[in-house]
PDB file of C-alpha atoms in Angstrom:
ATOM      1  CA  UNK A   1      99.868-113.691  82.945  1.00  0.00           C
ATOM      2  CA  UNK A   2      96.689-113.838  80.309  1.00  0.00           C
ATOM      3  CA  UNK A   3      95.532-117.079  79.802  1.00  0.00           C
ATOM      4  CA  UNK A   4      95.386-118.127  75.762  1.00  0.00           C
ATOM      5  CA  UNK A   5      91.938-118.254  74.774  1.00  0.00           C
ATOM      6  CA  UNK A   6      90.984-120.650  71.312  1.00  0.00           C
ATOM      7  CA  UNK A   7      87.929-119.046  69.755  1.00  0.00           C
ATOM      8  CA  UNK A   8      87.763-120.775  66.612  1.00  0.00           C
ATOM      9  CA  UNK A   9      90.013-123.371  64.667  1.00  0.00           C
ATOM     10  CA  UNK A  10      90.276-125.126  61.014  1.00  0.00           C
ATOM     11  CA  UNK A  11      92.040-128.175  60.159  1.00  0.00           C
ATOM     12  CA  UNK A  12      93.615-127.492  56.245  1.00  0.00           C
ATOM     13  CA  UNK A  13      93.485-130.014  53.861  1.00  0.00           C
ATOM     14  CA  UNK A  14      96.753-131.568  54.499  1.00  0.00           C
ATOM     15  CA  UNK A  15      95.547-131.934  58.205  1.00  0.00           C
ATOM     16  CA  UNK A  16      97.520-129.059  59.931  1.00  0.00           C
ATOM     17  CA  UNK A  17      95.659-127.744  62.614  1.00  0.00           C
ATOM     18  CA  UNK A  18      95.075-123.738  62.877  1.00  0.00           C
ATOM     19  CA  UNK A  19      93.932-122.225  66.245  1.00  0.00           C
ATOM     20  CA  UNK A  20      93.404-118.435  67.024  1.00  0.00           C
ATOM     21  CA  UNK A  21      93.932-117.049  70.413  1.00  0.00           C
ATOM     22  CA  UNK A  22      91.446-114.339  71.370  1.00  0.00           C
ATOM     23  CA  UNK A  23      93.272-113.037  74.557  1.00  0.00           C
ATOM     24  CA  UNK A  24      96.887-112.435  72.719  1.00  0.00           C
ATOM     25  CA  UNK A  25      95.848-112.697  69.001  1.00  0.00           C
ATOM     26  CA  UNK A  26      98.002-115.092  68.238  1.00  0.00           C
ATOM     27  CA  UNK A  27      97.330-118.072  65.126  1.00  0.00           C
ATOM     28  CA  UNK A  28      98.781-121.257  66.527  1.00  0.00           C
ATOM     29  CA  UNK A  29      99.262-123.904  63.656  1.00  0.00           C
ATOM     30  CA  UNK A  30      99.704-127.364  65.131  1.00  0.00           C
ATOM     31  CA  UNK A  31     100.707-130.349  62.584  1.00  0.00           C
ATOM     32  CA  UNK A  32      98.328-133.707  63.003  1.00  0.00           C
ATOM     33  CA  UNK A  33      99.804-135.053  65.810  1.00  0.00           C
ATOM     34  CA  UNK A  34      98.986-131.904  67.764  1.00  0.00           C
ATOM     35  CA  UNK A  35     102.624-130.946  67.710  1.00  0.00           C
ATOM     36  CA  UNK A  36     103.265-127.780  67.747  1.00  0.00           C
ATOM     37  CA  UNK A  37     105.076-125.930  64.621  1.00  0.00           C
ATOM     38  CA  UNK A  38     104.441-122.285  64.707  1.00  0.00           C
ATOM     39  CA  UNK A  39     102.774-118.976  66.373  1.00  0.00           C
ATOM     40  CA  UNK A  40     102.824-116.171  64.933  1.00  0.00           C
ATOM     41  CA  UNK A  41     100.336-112.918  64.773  1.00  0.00           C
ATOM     42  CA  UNK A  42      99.552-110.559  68.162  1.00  0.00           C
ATOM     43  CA  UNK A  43      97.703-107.843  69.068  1.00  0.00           C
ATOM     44  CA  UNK A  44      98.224-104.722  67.729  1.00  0.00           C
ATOM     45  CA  UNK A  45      96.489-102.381  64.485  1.00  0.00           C
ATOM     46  CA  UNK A  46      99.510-103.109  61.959  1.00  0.00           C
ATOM     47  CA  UNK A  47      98.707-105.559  59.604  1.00  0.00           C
ATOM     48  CA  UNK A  48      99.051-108.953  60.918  1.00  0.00           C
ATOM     49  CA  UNK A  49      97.920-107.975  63.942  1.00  0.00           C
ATOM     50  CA  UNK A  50      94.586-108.112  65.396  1.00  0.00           C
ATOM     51  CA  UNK A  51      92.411-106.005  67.777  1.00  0.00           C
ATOM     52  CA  UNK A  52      89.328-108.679  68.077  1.00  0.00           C
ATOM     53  CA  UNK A  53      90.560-111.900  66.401  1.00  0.00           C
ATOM     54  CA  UNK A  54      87.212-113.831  65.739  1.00  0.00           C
ATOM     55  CA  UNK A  55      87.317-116.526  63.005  1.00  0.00           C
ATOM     56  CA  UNK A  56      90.482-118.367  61.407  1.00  0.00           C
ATOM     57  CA  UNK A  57      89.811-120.492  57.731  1.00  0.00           C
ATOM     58  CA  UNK A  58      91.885-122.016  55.734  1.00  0.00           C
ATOM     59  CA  UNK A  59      91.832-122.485  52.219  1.00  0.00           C
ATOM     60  CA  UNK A  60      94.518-124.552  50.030  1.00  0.00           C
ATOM     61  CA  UNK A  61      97.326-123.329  52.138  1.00  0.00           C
ATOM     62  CA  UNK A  62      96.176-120.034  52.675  1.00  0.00           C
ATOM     63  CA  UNK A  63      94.823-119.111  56.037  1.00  0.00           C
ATOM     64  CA  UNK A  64      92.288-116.524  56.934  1.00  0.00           C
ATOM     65  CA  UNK A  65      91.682-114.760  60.097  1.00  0.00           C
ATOM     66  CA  UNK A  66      88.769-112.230  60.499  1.00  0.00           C
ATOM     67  CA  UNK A  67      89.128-109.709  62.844  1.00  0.00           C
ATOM     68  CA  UNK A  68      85.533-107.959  64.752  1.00  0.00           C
ATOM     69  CA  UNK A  69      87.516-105.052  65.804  1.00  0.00           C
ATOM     70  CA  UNK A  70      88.786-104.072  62.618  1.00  0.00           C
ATOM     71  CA  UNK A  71      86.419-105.360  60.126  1.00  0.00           C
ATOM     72  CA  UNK A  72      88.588-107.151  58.042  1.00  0.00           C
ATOM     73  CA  UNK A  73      90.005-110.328  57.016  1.00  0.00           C
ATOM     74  CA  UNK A  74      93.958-110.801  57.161  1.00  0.00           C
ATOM     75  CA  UNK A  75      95.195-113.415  54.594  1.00  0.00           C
ATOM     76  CA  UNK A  76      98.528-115.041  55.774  1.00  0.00           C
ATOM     77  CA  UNK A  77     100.426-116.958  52.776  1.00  0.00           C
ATOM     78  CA  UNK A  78     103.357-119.719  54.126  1.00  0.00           C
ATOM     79  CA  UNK A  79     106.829-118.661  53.867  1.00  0.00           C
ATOM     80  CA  UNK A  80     109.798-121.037  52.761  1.00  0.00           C
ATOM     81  CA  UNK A  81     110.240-122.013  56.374  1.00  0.00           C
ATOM     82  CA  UNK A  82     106.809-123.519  56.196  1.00  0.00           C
ATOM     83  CA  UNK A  83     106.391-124.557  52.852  1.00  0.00           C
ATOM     84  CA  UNK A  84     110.012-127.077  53.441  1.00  0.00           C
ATOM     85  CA  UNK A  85     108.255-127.817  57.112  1.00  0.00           C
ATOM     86  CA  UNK A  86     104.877-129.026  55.545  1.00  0.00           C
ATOM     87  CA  UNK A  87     106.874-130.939  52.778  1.00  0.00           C
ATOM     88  CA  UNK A  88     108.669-132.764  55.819  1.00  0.00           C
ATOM     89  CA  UNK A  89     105.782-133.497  57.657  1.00  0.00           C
ATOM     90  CA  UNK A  90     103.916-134.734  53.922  1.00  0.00           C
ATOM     91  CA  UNK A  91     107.104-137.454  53.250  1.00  0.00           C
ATOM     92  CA  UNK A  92     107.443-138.762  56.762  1.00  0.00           C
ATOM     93  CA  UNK A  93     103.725-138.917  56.474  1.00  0.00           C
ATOM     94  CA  UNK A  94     104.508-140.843  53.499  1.00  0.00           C
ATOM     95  CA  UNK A  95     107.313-143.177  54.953  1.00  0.00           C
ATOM     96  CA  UNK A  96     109.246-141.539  53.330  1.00  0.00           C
ATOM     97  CA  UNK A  97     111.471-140.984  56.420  1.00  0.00           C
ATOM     98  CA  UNK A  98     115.039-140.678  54.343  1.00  0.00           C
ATOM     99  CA  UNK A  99     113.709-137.962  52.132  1.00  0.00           C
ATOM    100  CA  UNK A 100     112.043-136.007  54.438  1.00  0.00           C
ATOM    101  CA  UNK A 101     115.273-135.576  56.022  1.00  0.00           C
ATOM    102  CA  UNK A 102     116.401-133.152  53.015  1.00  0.00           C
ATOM    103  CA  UNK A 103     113.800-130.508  53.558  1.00  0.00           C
ATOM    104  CA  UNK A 104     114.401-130.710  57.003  1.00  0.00           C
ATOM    105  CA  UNK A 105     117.745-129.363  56.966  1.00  0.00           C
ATOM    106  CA  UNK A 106     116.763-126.802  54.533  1.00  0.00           C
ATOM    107  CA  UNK A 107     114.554-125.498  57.454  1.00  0.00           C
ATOM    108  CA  UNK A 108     117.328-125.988  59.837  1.00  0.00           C
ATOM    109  CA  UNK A 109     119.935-123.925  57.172  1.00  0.00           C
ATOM    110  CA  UNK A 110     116.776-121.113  57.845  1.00  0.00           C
ATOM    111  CA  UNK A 111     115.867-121.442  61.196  1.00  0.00           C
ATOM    112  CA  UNK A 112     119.061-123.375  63.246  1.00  0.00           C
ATOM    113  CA  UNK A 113     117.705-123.446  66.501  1.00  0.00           C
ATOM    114  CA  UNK A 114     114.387-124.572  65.496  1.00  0.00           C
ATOM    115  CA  UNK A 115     113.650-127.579  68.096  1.00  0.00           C
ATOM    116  CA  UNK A 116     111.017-129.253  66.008  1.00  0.00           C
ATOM    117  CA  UNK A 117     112.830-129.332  63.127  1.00  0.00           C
ATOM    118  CA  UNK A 118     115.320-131.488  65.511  1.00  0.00           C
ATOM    119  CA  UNK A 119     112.616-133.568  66.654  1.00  0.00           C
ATOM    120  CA  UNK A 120     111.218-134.377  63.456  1.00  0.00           C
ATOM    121  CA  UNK A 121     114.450-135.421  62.096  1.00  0.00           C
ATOM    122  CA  UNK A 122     114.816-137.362  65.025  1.00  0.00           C
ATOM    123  CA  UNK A 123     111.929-139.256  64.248  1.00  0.00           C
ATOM    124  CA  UNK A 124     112.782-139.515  60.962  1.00  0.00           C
ATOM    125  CA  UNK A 125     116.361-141.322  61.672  1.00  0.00           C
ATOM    126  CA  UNK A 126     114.657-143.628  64.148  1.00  0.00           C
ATOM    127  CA  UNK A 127     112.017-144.712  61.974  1.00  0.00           C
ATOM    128  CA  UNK A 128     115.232-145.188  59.219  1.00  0.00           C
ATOM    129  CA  UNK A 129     116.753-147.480  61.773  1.00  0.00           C
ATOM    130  CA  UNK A 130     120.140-144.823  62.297  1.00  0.00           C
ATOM    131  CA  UNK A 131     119.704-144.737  66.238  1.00  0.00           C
ATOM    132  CA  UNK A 132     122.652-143.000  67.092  1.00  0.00           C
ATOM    133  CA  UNK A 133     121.615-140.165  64.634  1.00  0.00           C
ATOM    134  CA  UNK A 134     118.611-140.241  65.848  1.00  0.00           C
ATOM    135  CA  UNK A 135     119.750-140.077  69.722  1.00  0.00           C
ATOM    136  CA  UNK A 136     121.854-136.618  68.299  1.00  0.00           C
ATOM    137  CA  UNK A 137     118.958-135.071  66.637  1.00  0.00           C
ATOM    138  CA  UNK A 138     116.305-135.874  69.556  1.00  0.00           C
ATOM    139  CA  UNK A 139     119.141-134.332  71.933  1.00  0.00           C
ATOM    140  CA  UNK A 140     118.980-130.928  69.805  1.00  0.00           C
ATOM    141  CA  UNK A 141     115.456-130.990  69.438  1.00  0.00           C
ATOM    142  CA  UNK A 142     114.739-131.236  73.312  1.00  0.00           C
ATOM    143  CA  UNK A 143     112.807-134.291  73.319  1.00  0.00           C
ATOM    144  CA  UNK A 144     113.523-136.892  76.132  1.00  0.00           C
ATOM    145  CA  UNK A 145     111.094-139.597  75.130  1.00  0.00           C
ATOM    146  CA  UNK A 146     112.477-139.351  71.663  1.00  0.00           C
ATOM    147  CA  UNK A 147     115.755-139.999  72.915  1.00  0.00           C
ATOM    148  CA  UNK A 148     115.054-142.710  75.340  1.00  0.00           C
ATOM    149  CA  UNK A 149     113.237-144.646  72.340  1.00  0.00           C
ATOM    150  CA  UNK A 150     116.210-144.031  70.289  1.00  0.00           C
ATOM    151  CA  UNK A 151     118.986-144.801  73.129  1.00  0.00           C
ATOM    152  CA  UNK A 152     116.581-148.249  73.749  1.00  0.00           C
ATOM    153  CA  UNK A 153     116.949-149.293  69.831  1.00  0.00           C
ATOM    154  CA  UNK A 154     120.764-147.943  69.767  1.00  0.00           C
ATOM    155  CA  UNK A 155     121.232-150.065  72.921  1.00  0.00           C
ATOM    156  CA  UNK A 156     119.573-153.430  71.546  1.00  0.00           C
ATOM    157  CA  UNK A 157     121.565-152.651  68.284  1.00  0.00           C
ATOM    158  CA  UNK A 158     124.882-152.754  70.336  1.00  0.00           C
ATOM    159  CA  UNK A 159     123.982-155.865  72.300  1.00  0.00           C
ATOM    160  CA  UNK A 160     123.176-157.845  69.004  1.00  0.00           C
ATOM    161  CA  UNK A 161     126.259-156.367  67.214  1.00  0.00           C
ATOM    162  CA  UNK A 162     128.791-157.468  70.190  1.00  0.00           C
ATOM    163  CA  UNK A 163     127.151-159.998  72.523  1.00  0.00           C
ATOM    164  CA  UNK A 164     128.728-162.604  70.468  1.00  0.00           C
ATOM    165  CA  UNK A 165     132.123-161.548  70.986  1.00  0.00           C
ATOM    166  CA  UNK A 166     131.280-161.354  74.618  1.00  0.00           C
ATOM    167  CA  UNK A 167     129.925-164.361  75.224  1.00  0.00           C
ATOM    168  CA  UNK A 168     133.094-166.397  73.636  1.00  0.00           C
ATOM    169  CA  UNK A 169     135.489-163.930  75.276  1.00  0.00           C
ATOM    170  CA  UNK A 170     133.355-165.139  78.748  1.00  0.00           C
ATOM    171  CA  UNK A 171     133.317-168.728  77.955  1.00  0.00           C
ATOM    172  CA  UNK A 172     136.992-168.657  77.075  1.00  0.00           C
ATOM    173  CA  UNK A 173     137.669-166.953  80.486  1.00  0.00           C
ATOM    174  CA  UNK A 174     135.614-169.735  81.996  1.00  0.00           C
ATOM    175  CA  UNK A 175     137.681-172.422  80.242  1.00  0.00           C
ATOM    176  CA  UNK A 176     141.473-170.352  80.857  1.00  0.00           C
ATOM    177  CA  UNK A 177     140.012-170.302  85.211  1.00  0.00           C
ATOM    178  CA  UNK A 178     138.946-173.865  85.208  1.00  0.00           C
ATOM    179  CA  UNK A 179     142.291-174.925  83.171  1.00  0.00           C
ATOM    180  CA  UNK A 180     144.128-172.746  85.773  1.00  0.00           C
ATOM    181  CA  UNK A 181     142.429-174.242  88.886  1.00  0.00           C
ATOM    182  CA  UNK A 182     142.959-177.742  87.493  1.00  0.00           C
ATOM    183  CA  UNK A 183     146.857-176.905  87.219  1.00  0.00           C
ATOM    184  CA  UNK A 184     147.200-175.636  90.551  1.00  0.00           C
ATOM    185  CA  UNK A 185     145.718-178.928  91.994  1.00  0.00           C
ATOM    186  CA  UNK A 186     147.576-181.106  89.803  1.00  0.00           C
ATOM    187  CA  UNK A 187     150.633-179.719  90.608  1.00  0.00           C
ATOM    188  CA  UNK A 188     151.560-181.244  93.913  1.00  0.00           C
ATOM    189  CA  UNK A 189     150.685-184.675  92.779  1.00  0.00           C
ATOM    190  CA  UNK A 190     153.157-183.849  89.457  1.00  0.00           C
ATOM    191  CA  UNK A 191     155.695-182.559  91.201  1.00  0.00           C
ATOM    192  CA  UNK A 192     156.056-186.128  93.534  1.00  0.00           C
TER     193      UNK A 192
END
């Protein structure tokens, strides 16, 4: 297997980060947290593709890869997918953590097995304080620490929600076994 090889990166001016592999002439476009949202390019002389991928630029929310091979610059434009995935990122950025949930699942209507997507809206839920939601979307969107933050909250949620009902369903056990032993060893001296 060829090893991926960064020559160059740009961070755009929402602060997505844009690498460009040298070995397999791929653009790798990472969001700020250095999580991982897209790949896309390759080797090859059809446009899109590179033979010598050199430089990568961005500018506005174009990007801009020269190529040494070729001579040329290729000009990549987002599609919808990315356009609803950078609004996403821009609202939970935001706190907006309910309505960044809406462009989400326009990505997901798009692109259903996309496990970032999942993540994010993971994070999003979580953040909104709807564990259990949360817990499902982390699930889908393969991530484990995700979902063991989310199962903790869900968890403490629970114990708040019905610990009081336990503990008076335990103290009235208590009182029914101590009224119960107290009968059995009055009852010899009450039946004299």
């Amino acid at each position: 297997p060829t090893d991926t090889q960064f020559v160059d990166l740009c961070i755009d001016d929402q602060g997505f980060i844009n690498a460009i592999d040298y070995t397999r002439g791929r653009v790798f476009q990472y969001d700020e947290t250095g999580e991982l949202m897209f790949v896309f390019g390759g080797m090859g002389k059809q446009t899109g593709l590179f033979q010598k991928p050199a430089a990568i630029e961005s500018v506005g929310d174009r990007l801009y890869v020269l190529d040494a091979d070729k001579r040329c610059i290729t000009v990549f434009a987002p599609n919808r997918l990315a356009l609803k995935t950078r609004e996403a990122i821009a609202l939970y950025n935001q706190g907006l953590y309910e309505e960044a949930l809406v462009p989400w699942q326009d990505v997901l209507r798009t692109d259903s097995g996309n496990t970032f997507a999942y993540a994010s809206m993971g994070k999003a839920y979580l953040e909104a304080g709807d564990y259990r939601q949360a817990m499902e979307n982390f699930r889908l969107g393969q991530d484990r620490d995700g979902y063991s933050r989310a199962f903790k909250e869900y968890r403490t949620q629970m114990i708040r929600q019905y610990f009081p009902f336990i503990g008076i369903g335990f103290v009235l056990l208590l009182v029914l076994l101590f009224l119960y032993l107290k009968r059995r060893q009055l009852a010899p001296i009450l039946a004299k």
